[in-house]
């Protein structure tokens, strides 16, 4: 593993130095191994590891390329890790979300344009009067996804998106077991939307905090 780690670091340095840029093709395996002073096996292991976290894209019959390195692509790996946690570690992910999402909501209130606000209202209006749990979860996720995108910060948006695995499950559990969850969700979403529409970042932040903290409180009770 130490040799593989060294190989990973050498490829990383080629990217950081600008020698390899997003979308560029790596030299042939034999040439790159010789140049970096690595065995071909070590190089293959390094490439495989970097492909798993979406830094490299191995195209059979075509070669290996550096990906776009966009935050959303690189943070997909964190989503994979998050989904494995079903014990009280989920609460720790939720606590991170409680820090990030209100901040994104406040930023959206300052930056989202009128078209974005209209889209938010459209999402809320599209929820049926008596939705299924699946419809509620899908609507809720899309609502929060649009707000995160409205923050104008791609990294923040990607971080929130990567934490949605346990959040999705919690919303499903909540919708199935907690009386009044639908009415509360509608009211809180409407309040968040109106705070964004009226360009009140701190009010939007407060409502987002209340909304996420409510789910977190229910989840904490469910896990104890």
Short mmCIF file of C-alpha atoms in Angstrom, two decimals:
data_model
loop_
_atom_site.label_atom_id
_atom_site.label_comp_id
_atom_site.label_asym_id
_atom_site.label_seq_id
_atom_site.Cartn_x
_atom_site.Cartn_y
_atom_site.Cartn_z
CA UNK A 1 0.00 0.00 0.00
CA UNK A 2 2.90 2.38 0.70
CA UNK A 3 4.13 1.98 -2.87
CA UNK A 4 0.62 2.53 -4.22
CA UNK A 5 0.22 5.63 -2.05
CA UNK A 6 3.45 7.00 -3.49
CA UNK A 7 2.17 6.34 -7.00
CA UNK A 8 -1.09 8.13 -6.20
CA UNK A 9 0.84 11.09 -4.83
CA UNK A 10 2.98 11.34 -7.96
CA UNK A 11 -0.06 11.40 -10.24
CA UNK A 12 -1.68 13.94 -7.93
CA UNK A 13 1.37 16.16 -8.19
CA UNK A 14 1.19 16.01 -11.99
CA UNK A 15 -2.39 17.31 -11.76
CA UNK A 16 -1.61 19.98 -9.15
CA UNK A 17 1.36 21.25 -11.16
CA UNK A 18 -0.84 21.67 -14.23
CA UNK A 19 1.04 19.07 -16.24
CA UNK A 20 -2.18 17.08 -16.35
CA UNK A 21 -5.32 19.19 -16.66
CA UNK A 22 -9.02 18.28 -16.57
CA UNK A 23 -9.82 16.24 -19.65
CA UNK A 24 -6.21 15.47 -20.53
CA UNK A 25 -5.04 11.96 -21.33
CA UNK A 26 -2.36 10.23 -19.26
CA UNK A 27 0.75 8.96 -21.06
CA UNK A 28 0.84 5.29 -21.96
CA UNK A 29 1.18 3.02 -18.95
CA UNK A 30 4.70 1.81 -19.76
CA UNK A 31 5.97 5.34 -20.43
CA UNK A 32 4.37 6.82 -17.32
CA UNK A 33 5.59 3.99 -15.07
CA UNK A 34 9.15 4.44 -16.30
CA UNK A 35 9.03 8.19 -15.97
CA UNK A 36 7.68 8.07 -12.39
CA UNK A 37 10.00 5.24 -11.36
CA UNK A 38 7.11 2.89 -10.60
CA UNK A 39 6.29 -0.68 -11.45
CA UNK A 40 3.39 -1.07 -13.84
CA UNK A 41 1.46 -2.93 -11.13
CA UNK A 42 1.84 -0.02 -8.70
CA UNK A 43 0.76 2.41 -11.37
CA UNK A 44 -2.31 0.30 -12.18
CA UNK A 45 -3.31 0.22 -8.51
CA UNK A 46 -2.90 3.98 -8.24
CA UNK A 47 -4.99 4.57 -11.36
CA UNK A 48 -7.67 2.21 -10.07
CA UNK A 49 -7.82 4.03 -6.73
CA UNK A 50 -8.03 7.45 -8.38
CA UNK A 51 -10.74 6.20 -10.73
CA UNK A 52 -12.83 5.09 -7.74
CA UNK A 53 -12.90 8.65 -6.41
CA UNK A 54 -13.56 10.11 -9.88
CA UNK A 55 -10.19 11.79 -10.33
CA UNK A 56 -9.37 9.59 -13.31
CA UNK A 57 -11.59 8.04 -15.96
CA UNK A 58 -10.39 4.73 -17.40
CA UNK A 59 -11.83 4.23 -20.89
CA UNK A 60 -11.32 0.72 -22.18
CA UNK A 61 -9.51 0.77 -25.51
CA UNK A 62 -9.01 4.52 -25.38
CA UNK A 63 -6.79 5.31 -22.41
CA UNK A 64 -7.01 7.01 -19.04
CA UNK A 65 -8.10 10.63 -18.68
CA UNK A 66 -8.29 13.20 -15.93
CA UNK A 67 -11.95 13.90 -15.18
CA UNK A 68 -13.49 17.36 -15.03
CA UNK A 69 -12.55 17.45 -11.31
CA UNK A 70 -15.82 19.27 -10.63
CA UNK A 71 -16.76 19.32 -6.92
CA UNK A 72 -19.96 17.35 -7.46
CA UNK A 73 -18.08 14.57 -9.22
CA UNK A 74 -15.33 14.31 -6.62
CA UNK A 75 -17.77 14.40 -3.70
CA UNK A 76 -19.73 11.44 -5.07
CA UNK A 77 -17.31 9.27 -3.14
CA UNK A 78 -18.46 10.87 0.11
CA UNK A 79 -22.08 10.00 -0.71
CA UNK A 80 -20.98 6.38 -1.07
CA UNK A 81 -19.42 6.45 2.41
CA UNK A 82 -22.35 8.28 4.00
CA UNK A 83 -24.85 5.68 2.82
CA UNK A 84 -23.13 2.95 4.84
CA UNK A 85 -23.93 4.58 8.17
CA UNK A 86 -27.25 3.56 9.68
CA UNK A 87 -26.50 3.85 13.40
CA UNK A 88 -26.23 7.02 15.45
CA UNK A 89 -23.40 8.16 13.18
CA UNK A 90 -26.24 9.36 10.94
CA UNK A 91 -26.86 12.05 13.55
CA UNK A 92 -23.33 13.36 13.07
CA UNK A 93 -23.95 13.73 9.35
CA UNK A 94 -27.20 15.48 10.19
CA UNK A 95 -25.40 17.89 12.50
CA UNK A 96 -23.08 18.81 9.63
CA UNK A 97 -26.09 19.35 7.42
CA UNK A 98 -27.67 21.56 10.09
CA UNK A 99 -24.57 23.79 9.83
CA UNK A 100 -24.35 23.85 6.03
CA UNK A 101 -27.91 24.05 4.80
CA UNK A 102 -29.04 27.14 6.75
CA UNK A 103 -25.93 28.91 5.44
CA UNK A 104 -26.80 27.90 1.88
CA UNK A 105 -30.39 29.07 2.41
CA UNK A 106 -29.22 32.47 3.64
CA UNK A 107 -26.94 32.78 0.61
CA UNK A 108 -29.81 31.82 -1.69
CA UNK A 109 -31.95 34.59 -0.17
CA UNK A 110 -29.26 37.07 -1.15
CA UNK A 111 -28.43 35.63 -4.58
CA UNK A 112 -31.37 33.76 -6.08
CA UNK A 113 -33.06 35.64 -8.91
CA UNK A 114 -36.80 35.95 -9.53
CA UNK A 115 -36.80 32.99 -11.90
CA UNK A 116 -35.24 30.82 -9.20
CA UNK A 117 -37.86 31.91 -6.69
CA UNK A 118 -40.59 31.10 -9.21
CA UNK A 119 -39.10 27.61 -9.62
CA UNK A 120 -39.13 27.12 -5.84
CA UNK A 121 -42.78 28.10 -5.67
CA UNK A 122 -43.51 25.78 -8.58
CA UNK A 123 -41.92 22.86 -6.72
CA UNK A 124 -44.07 23.53 -3.66
CA UNK A 125 -47.21 23.89 -5.78
CA UNK A 126 -46.50 20.60 -7.56
CA UNK A 127 -46.90 18.54 -4.39
CA UNK A 128 -50.33 16.84 -4.40
CA UNK A 129 -52.77 17.48 -1.57
CA UNK A 130 -52.43 13.92 -0.32
CA UNK A 131 -48.98 12.84 -1.50
CA UNK A 132 -47.41 9.44 -1.10
CA UNK A 133 -44.28 9.22 1.01
CA UNK A 134 -42.27 8.84 -2.19
CA UNK A 135 -43.76 12.03 -3.66
CA UNK A 136 -43.11 13.94 -0.45
CA UNK A 137 -39.49 12.82 -0.28
CA UNK A 138 -38.86 13.59 -3.96
CA UNK A 139 -40.45 17.04 -3.62
CA UNK A 140 -38.52 17.76 -0.43
CA UNK A 141 -35.21 16.74 -1.97
CA UNK A 142 -35.80 18.83 -5.09
CA UNK A 143 -36.78 21.85 -3.00
CA UNK A 144 -33.60 21.70 -0.94
CA UNK A 145 -31.47 20.90 -4.00
CA UNK A 146 -32.69 24.04 -5.76
CA UNK A 147 -32.00 26.17 -2.70
CA UNK A 148 -28.46 24.79 -2.41
CA UNK A 149 -27.88 25.51 -6.10
CA UNK A 150 -29.28 29.00 -5.54
CA UNK A 151 -26.51 29.71 -3.04
CA UNK A 152 -24.21 30.17 -6.02
CA UNK A 153 -21.50 28.08 -4.35
CA UNK A 154 -20.88 24.83 -6.22
CA UNK A 155 -18.75 23.33 -3.45
CA UNK A 156 -21.36 24.03 -0.78
CA UNK A 157 -24.09 22.67 -3.05
CA UNK A 158 -22.12 19.47 -3.66
CA UNK A 159 -21.40 18.97 0.04
CA UNK A 160 -25.10 19.23 0.88
CA UNK A 161 -25.99 16.88 -1.95
CA UNK A 162 -23.45 14.33 -0.75
CA UNK A 163 -25.10 14.27 2.68
CA UNK A 164 -28.56 13.46 1.33
CA UNK A 165 -28.28 9.68 1.71
CA UNK A 166 -29.13 9.37 5.41
CA UNK A 167 -31.29 12.47 5.14
CA UNK A 168 -33.45 10.74 2.53
CA UNK A 169 -33.92 7.71 4.75
CA UNK A 170 -34.77 9.88 7.74
CA UNK A 171 -37.43 11.69 5.73
CA UNK A 172 -38.96 8.40 4.67
CA UNK A 173 -39.05 7.15 8.26
CA UNK A 174 -40.49 10.43 9.43
CA UNK A 175 -43.18 10.42 6.76
CA UNK A 176 -44.19 6.90 7.69
CA UNK A 177 -44.28 7.29 11.47
CA UNK A 178 -44.63 10.89 12.59
CA UNK A 179 -48.12 12.33 12.70
CA UNK A 180 -48.42 15.81 11.19
CA UNK A 181 -45.11 15.60 9.32
CA UNK A 182 -46.70 16.58 5.99
CA UNK A 183 -48.38 19.73 7.34
CA UNK A 184 -45.23 20.80 9.13
CA UNK A 185 -43.09 20.22 6.06
CA UNK A 186 -45.46 22.26 3.89
CA UNK A 187 -45.53 25.14 6.38
CA UNK A 188 -41.78 25.23 6.87
CA UNK A 189 -41.03 24.97 3.16
CA UNK A 190 -43.44 27.82 2.46
CA UNK A 191 -41.80 29.96 5.16
CA UNK A 192 -38.33 29.27 3.75
CA UNK A 193 -39.50 30.08 0.24
CA UNK A 194 -41.10 33.37 1.27
CA UNK A 195 -38.02 34.42 3.24
CA UNK A 196 -35.90 33.82 0.14
CA UNK A 197 -38.43 35.64 -2.05
CA UNK A 198 -38.41 38.66 0.25
CA UNK A 199 -34.59 38.67 0.35
CA UNK A 200 -34.30 38.12 4.09
CA UNK A 201 -31.18 35.95 4.54
CA UNK A 202 -31.31 35.69 8.32
CA UNK A 203 -35.00 34.80 8.37
CA UNK A 204 -34.36 32.19 5.70
CA UNK A 205 -31.45 30.83 7.74
CA UNK A 206 -33.63 30.61 10.85
CA UNK A 207 -36.44 28.74 9.11
CA UNK A 208 -33.99 26.31 7.52
CA UNK A 209 -32.48 25.66 10.94
CA UNK A 210 -35.90 24.99 12.46
CA UNK A 211 -36.79 22.66 9.59
CA UNK A 212 -33.63 20.55 9.76
CA UNK A 213 -33.50 20.53 13.55
CA UNK A 214 -37.03 19.10 13.63
CA UNK A 215 -36.02 16.13 11.51
CA UNK A 216 -32.84 15.70 13.55
CA UNK A 217 -34.80 15.67 16.82
CA UNK A 218 -37.16 13.00 15.47
CA UNK A 219 -34.25 10.92 14.21
CA UNK A 220 -32.46 11.13 17.57
CA UNK A 221 -35.60 9.83 19.31
CA UNK A 222 -35.96 7.05 16.74
CA UNK A 223 -32.37 5.88 17.27
CA UNK A 224 -32.54 5.79 21.08
#
